[in-house]
Tab-separated table of C-alpha atoms and ligand atoms in Angstrom:
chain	number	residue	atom	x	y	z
H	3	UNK	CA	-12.634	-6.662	-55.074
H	4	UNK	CA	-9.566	-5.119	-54.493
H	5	UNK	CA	-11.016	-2.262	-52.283
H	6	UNK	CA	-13.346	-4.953	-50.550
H	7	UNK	CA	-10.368	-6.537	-49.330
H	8	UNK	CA	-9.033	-3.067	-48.015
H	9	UNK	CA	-11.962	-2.041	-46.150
H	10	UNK	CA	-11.521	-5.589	-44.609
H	11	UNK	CA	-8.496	-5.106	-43.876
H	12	UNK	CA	-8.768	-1.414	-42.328
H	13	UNK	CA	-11.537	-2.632	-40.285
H	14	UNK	CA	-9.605	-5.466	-39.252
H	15	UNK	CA	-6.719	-2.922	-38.367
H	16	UNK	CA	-9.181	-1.064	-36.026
H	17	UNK	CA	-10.917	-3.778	-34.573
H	18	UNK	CA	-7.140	-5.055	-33.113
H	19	UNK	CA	-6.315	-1.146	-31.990
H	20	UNK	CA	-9.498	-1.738	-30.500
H	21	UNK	CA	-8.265	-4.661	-28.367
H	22	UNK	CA	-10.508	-5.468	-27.072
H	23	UNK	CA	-13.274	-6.502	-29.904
H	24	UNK	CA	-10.877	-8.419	-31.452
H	25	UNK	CA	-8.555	-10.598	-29.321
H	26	UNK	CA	-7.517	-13.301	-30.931
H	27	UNK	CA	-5.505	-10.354	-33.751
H	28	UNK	CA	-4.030	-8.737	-30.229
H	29	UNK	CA	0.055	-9.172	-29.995
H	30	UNK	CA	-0.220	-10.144	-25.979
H	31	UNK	CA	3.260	-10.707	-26.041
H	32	UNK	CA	4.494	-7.641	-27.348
H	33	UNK	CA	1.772	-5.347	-25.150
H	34	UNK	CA	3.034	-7.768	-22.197
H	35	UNK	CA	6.247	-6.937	-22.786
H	36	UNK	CA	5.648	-2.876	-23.573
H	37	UNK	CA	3.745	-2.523	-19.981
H	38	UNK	CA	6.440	-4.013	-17.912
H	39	UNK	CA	9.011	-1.686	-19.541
H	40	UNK	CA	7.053	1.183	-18.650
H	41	UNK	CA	7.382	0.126	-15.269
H	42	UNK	CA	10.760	-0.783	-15.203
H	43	UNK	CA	11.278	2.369	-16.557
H	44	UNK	CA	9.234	4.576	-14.078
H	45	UNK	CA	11.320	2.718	-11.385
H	46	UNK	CA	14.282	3.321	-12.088
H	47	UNK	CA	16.952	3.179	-9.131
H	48	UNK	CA	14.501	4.680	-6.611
H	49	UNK	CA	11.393	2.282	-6.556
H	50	UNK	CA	13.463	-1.577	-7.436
H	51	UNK	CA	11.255	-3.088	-4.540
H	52	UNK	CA	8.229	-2.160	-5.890
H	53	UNK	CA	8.968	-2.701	-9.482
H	54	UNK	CA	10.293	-6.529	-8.605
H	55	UNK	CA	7.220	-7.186	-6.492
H	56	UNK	CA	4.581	-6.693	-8.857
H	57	UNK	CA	6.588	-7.232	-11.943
H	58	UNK	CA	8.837	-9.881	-11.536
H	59	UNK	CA	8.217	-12.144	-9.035
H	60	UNK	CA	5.300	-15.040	-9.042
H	61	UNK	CA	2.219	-13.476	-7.906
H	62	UNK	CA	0.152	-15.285	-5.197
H	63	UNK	CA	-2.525	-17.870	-6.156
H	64	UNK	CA	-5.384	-14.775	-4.944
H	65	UNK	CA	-7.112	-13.950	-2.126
H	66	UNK	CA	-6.652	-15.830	0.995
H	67	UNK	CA	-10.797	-16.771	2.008
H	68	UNK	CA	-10.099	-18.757	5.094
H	69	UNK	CA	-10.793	-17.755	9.069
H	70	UNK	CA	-8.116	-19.889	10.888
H	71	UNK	CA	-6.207	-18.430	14.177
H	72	UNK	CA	-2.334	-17.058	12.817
H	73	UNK	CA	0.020	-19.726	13.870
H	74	UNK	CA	1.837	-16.855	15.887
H	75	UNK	CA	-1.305	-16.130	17.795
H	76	UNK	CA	-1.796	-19.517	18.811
H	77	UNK	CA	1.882	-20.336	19.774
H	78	UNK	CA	3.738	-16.657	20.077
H	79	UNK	CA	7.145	-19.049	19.994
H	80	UNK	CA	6.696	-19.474	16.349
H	81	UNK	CA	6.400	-15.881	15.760
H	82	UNK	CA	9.452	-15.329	13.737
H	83	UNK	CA	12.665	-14.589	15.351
H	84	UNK	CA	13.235	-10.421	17.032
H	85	UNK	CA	16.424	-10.126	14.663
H	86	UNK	CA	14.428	-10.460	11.430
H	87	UNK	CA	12.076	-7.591	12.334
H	88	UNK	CA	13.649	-5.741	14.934
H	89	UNK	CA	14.501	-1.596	13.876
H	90	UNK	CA	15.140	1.456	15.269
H	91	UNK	CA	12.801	4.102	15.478
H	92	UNK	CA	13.753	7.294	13.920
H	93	UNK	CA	12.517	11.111	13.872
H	94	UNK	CA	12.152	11.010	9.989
H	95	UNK	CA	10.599	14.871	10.140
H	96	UNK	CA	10.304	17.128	12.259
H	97	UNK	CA	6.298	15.970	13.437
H	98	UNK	CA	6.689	12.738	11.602
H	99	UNK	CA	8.563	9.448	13.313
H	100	UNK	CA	9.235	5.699	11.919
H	101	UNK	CA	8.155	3.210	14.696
H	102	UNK	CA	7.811	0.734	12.850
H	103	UNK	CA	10.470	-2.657	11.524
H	104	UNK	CA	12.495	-3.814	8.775
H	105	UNK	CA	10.229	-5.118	6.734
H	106	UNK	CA	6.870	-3.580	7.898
H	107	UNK	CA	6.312	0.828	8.760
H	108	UNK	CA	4.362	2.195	11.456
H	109	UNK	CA	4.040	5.892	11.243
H	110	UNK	CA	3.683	8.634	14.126
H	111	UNK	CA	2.206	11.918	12.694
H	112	UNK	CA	2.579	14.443	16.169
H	113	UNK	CA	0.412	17.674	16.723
H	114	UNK	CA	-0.198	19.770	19.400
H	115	UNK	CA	-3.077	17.863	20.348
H	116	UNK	CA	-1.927	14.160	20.215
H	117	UNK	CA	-0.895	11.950	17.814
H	118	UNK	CA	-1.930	10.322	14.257
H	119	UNK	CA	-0.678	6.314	14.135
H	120	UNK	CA	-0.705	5.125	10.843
H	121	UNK	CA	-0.493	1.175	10.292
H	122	UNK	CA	0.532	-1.174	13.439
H	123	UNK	CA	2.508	-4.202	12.008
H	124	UNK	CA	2.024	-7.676	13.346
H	125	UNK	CA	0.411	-8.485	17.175
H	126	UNK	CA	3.942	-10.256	18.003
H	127	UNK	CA	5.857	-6.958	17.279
H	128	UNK	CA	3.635	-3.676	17.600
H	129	UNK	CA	3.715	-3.632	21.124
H	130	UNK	CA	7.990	-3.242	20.888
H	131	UNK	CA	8.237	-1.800	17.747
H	132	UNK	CA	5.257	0.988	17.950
H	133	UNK	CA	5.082	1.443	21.666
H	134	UNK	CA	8.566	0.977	22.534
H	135	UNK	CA	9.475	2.872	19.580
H	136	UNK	CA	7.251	5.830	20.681
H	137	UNK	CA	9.101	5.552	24.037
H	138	UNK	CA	12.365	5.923	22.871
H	139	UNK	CA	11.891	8.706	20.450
H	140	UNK	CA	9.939	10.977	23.554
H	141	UNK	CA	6.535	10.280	22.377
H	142	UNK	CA	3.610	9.090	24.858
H	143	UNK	CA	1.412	6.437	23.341
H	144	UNK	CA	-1.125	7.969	25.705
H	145	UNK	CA	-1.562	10.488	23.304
H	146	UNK	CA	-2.816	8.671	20.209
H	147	UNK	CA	-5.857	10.213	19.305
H	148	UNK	CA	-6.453	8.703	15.470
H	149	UNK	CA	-5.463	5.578	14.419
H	150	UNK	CA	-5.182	4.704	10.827
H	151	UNK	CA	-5.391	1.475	9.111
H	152	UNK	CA	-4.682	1.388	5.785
H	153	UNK	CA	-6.102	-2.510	4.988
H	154	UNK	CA	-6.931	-4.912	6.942
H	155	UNK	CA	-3.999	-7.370	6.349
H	156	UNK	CA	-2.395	-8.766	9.630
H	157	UNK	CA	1.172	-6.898	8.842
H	158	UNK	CA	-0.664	-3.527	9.617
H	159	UNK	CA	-3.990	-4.332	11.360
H	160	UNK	CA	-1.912	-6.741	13.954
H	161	UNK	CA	-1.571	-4.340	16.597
H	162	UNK	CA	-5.133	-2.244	16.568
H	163	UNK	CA	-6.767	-4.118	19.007
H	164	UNK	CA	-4.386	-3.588	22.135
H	165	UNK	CA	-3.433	0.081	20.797
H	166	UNK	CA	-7.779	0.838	20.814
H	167	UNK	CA	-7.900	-1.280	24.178
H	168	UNK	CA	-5.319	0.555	26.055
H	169	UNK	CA	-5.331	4.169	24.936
H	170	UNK	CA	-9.137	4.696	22.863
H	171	UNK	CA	-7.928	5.982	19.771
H	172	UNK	CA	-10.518	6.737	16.899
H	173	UNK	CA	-10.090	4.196	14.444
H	174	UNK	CA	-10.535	4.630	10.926
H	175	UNK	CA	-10.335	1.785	8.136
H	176	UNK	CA	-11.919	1.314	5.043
H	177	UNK	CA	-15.632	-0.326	4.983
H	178	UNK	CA	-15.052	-3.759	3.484
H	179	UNK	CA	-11.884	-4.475	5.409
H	180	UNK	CA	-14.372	-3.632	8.448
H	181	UNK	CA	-16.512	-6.002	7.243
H	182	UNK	CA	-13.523	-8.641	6.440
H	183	UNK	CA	-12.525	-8.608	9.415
H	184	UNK	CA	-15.772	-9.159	11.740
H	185	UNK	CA	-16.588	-11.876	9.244
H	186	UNK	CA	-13.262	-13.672	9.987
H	187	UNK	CA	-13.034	-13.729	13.818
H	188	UNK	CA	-10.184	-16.371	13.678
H	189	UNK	CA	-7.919	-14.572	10.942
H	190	UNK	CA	-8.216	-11.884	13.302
H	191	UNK	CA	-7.925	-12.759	16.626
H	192	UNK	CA	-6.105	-10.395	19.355
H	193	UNK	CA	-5.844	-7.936	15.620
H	194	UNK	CA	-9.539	-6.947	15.784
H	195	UNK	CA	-10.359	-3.244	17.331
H	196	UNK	CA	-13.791	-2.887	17.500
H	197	UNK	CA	-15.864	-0.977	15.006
H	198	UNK	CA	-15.204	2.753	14.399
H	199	UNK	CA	-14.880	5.261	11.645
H	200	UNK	CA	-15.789	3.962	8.556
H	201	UNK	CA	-13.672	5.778	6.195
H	202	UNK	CA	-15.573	8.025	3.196
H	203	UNK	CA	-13.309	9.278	0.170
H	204	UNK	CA	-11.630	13.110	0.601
H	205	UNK	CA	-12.139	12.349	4.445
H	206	UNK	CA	-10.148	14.761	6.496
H	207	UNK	CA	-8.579	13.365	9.721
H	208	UNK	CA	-7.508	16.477	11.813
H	209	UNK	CA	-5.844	17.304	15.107
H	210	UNK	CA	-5.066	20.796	15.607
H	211	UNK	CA	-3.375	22.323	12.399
H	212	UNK	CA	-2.531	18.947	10.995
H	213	UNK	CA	-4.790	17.046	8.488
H	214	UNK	CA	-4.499	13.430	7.169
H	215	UNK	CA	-6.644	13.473	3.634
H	216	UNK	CA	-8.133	9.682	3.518
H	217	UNK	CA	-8.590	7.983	-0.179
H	218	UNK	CA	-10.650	5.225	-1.119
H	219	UNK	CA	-7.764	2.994	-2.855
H	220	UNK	CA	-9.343	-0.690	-3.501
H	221	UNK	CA	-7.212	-2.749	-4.901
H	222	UNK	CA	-5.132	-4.711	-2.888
H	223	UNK	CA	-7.710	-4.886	-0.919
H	224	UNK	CA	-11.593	-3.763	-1.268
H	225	UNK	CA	-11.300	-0.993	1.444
H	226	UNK	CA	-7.589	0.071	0.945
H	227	UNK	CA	-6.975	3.589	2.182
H	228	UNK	CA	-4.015	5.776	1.366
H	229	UNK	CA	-3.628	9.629	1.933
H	230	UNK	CA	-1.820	12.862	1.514
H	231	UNK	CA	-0.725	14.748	4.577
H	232	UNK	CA	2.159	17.402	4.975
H	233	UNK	CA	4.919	17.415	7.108
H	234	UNK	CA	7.595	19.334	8.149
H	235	UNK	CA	11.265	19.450	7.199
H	236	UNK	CA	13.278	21.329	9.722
H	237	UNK	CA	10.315	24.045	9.630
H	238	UNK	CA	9.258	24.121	5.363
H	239	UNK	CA	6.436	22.105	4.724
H	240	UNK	CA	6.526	18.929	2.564
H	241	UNK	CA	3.935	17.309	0.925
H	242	UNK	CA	3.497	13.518	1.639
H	243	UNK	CA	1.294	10.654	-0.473
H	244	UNK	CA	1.567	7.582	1.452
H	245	UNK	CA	0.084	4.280	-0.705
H	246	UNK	CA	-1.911	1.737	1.410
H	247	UNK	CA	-1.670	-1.383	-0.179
H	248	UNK	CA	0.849	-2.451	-2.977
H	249	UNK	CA	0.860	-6.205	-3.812
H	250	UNK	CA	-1.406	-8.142	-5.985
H	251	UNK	CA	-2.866	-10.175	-2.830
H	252	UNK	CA	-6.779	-10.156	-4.756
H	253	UNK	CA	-7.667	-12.981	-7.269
H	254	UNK	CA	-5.125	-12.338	-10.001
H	255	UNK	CA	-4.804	-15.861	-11.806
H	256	UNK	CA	-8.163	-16.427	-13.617
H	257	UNK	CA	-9.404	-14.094	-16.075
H	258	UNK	CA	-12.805	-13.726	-14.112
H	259	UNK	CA	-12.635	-11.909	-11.265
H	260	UNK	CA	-9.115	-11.490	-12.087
H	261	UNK	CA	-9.178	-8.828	-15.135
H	262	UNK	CA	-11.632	-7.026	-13.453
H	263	UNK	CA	-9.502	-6.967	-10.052
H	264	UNK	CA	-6.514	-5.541	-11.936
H	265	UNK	CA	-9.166	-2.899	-13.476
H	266	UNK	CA	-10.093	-1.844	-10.094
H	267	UNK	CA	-6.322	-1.479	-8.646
H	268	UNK	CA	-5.120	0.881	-11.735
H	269	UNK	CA	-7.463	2.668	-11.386
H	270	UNK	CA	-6.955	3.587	-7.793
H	271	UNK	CA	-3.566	4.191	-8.874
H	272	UNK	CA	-4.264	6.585	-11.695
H	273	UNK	CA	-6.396	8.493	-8.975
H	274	UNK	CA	-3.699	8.453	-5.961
H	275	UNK	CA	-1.644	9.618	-8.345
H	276	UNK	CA	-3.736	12.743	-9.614
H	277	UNK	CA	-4.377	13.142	-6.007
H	278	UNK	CA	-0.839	13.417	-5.160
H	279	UNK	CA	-0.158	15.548	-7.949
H	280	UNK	CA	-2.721	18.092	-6.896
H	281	UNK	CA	-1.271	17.837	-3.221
H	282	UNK	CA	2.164	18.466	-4.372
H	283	UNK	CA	3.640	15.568	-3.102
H	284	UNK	CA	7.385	14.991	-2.862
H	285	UNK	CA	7.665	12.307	-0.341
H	286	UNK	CA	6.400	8.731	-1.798
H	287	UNK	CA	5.715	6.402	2.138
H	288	UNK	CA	4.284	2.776	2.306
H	289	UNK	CA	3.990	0.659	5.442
H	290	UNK	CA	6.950	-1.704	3.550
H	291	UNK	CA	10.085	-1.070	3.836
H	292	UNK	CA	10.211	-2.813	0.212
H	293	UNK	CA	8.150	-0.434	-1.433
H	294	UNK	CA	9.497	3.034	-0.058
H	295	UNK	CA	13.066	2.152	0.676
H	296	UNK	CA	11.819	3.614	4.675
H	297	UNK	CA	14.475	1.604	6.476
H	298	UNK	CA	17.339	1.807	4.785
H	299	UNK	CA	16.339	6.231	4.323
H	300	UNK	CA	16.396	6.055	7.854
H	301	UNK	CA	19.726	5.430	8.336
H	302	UNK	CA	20.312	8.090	5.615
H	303	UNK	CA	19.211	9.990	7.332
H	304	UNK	CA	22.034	10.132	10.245
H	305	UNK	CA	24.439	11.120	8.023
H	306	UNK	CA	22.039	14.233	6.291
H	307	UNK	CA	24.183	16.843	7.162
H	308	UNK	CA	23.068	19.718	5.229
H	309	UNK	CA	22.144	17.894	2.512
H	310	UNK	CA	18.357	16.801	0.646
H	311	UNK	CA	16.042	14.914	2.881
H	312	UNK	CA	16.767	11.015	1.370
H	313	UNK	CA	12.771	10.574	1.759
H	314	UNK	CA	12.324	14.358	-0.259
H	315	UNK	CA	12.321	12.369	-3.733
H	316	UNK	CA	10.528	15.019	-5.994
H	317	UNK	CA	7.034	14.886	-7.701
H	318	UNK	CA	8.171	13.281	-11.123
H	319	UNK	CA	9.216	10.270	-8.606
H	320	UNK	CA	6.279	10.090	-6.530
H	321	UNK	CA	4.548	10.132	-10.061
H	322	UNK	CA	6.829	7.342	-11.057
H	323	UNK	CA	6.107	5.156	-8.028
H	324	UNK	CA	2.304	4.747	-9.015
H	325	UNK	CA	3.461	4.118	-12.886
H	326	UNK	CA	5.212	1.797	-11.818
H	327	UNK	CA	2.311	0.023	-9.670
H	328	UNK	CA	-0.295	0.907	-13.323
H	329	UNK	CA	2.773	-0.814	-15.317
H	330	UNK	CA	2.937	-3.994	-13.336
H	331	UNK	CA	-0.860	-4.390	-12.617
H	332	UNK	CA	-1.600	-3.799	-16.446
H	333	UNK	CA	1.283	-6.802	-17.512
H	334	UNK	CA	-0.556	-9.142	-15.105
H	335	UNK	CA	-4.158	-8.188	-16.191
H	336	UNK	CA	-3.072	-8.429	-20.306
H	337	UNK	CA	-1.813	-12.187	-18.994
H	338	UNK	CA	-5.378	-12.782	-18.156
H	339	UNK	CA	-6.584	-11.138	-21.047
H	340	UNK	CA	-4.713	-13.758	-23.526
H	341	UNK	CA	-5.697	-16.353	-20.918
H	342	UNK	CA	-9.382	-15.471	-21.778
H	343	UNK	CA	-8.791	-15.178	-25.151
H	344	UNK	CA	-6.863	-18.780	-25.666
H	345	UNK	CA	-9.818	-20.360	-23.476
H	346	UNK	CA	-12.946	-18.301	-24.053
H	347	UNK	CA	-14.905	-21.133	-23.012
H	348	UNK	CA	-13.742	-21.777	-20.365
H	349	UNK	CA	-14.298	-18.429	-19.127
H	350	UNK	CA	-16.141	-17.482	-15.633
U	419	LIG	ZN1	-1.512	-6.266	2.569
């Protein structure tokens, strides 16, 4: 009897390690709480933004489905006022320049044969932010030759239509924000460039000795590209990872898609981050400000002297930055987990 009652017990022991055959044994509170302190500790003082997005603050309700015109597209007045966006450009390396705002990052990746563009903010400010930007830092928007879109999210796709219109860039985005965004004409209006490169994983984008490796990153969204590239630092190479999409903008509040959305997103992370580990990256870039720190670093960058590049954070941080994203994504999706396991029936 008595060793009855110990197998029971042992099995119930492995069934909760288990997780996820037992739920209704798991301690969702405590694993909650154990995967947001891995985050907050990856963060530390370098990657607050990031941690407070996906950590702390409400999550959105999920995925926005609808196709209406941007209220900013139908009436540029009530695009929101120059002074909230408005930044300076800066040379950030010595081939690699910040045109982009305060909130949102464009990036300028120059070769000898033309220029890389990665991410073009909204349509009401890429035209000064990007173009003006590449004006006042010497560069000729005339000699974009790849254009980059990391996801298809207004903030970054806004200014790919005029940029392909007026200077033919190749365009390269992932596959299902193509497809997102010629099934939402509205959504998308003056933000649309017209179908190009369809990006494949381990995709090299080159122009003379400079390549842009492309990864597959769904998450944030379905076709969510980021990449490694190197730059240079006043002549010594650098290694860059640069993470495409960062909030939890998919449907994160039921358990079904939801758990399965979170699955997805770690996992890109654990790759990105293997993939920037095997590139050697020390340089962690986003296209938010909020995630990467880019525009207050760029006014650290005025006062460098000869001291560390304040973007030239290390590998253990650029590791950090995508624990942090794991951390986060795996405290929301154990939420959903106890969610399904309070309401089982209720799931689907
Ligand atoms: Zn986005």
């Amino acid at each position: 009897m008595r060793l009855k009652t110990a197998a029971t017990a042992a099995i119930l022991l492995s069934a909760s390690a288990l997780a996820q055959t037992a739920p209704d044994k798991r301690d969702f509170d405590r694993e909650i709480e154990a995967a947001t302190q891995s985050a907050k500790t990856a963060a530390g003082f370098e990657f607050l933004g990031t941690l407070v997005r996906t950590c702390l603050l409400p999550q959105s309700g999920g995925e926005d489905a609808s196709d209406n015109i941007p209220e900013y597209v139908v009436d540029p007045k009530k695009a929101p006022p120059r002074d909230t966006w408005y930044a300076e450009p800066a040379k950030v390396f010595d081939n690699l320049y910040f045109v982009g705002g305060k909130i949102h990052s464009s990036w300028a990746l120059r070769t000898r044969e033309g220029i890389i563009l990665i991410d073009t903010t909204y349509p009401y400010n890429s035209e000064e932010l990007i173009l003006g930007g590449m004006e006042k830092l010497g560069l000729d928007p005339k000699d974009i030759k790849y254009l980059l879109i990391s996801h298809a999210h207004a903030d970054h796709i806004g200014g790919a239509e005029m940029i392909q219109r007026r200077y033919h860039p190749r365009v390269v985005m992932g596959g299902p924000d193509w497809d997102l965004v010629e099934s939402h004409p509205n959504r998308y209006k003056t933000m649309a460039p017209k179908r190009d490169i369809v990006a494949a994983d381990g995709m090299k984008i080159t122009l003379a000795d400079t390549s842009v490796t492309v990864w597959l990153t769904p998450g944030h969204t379905p076709g969510t590209l980021s990449y490694t590239f190197d730059v240079l630092d006043r002549g010594r190479p650098v290694r860059v990872a640069y993470s495409g999409g960062t909030a939890f903008n998919f449907v994160n509040n039921t358990p079904d898609p939801g758990i399965r959305n979170f699955q997805t997103y770690i996992e890109s992370q654990r790759r990105m981050a293997v993939k920037a580990a095997e590139a050697g990256a020390t340089v962690l870039l986003s296209n938010h400000s909020e995630f990467d720190n880019a525009y207050n670093k760029n006014r650290m960058l005025a006062g460098r002297g000869k001291g560390p590049h304040p973007y030239d954070i290390g590998s253990e941080w650029v590791q950090r930055y995508f624990q942090v994203m794991q951390g986060c994504a795996r405290a929301a999706q154990i939420r959903l987990e106890q969610k399904a396991a309070q309401a089982p029936e209720r799931k689907g």
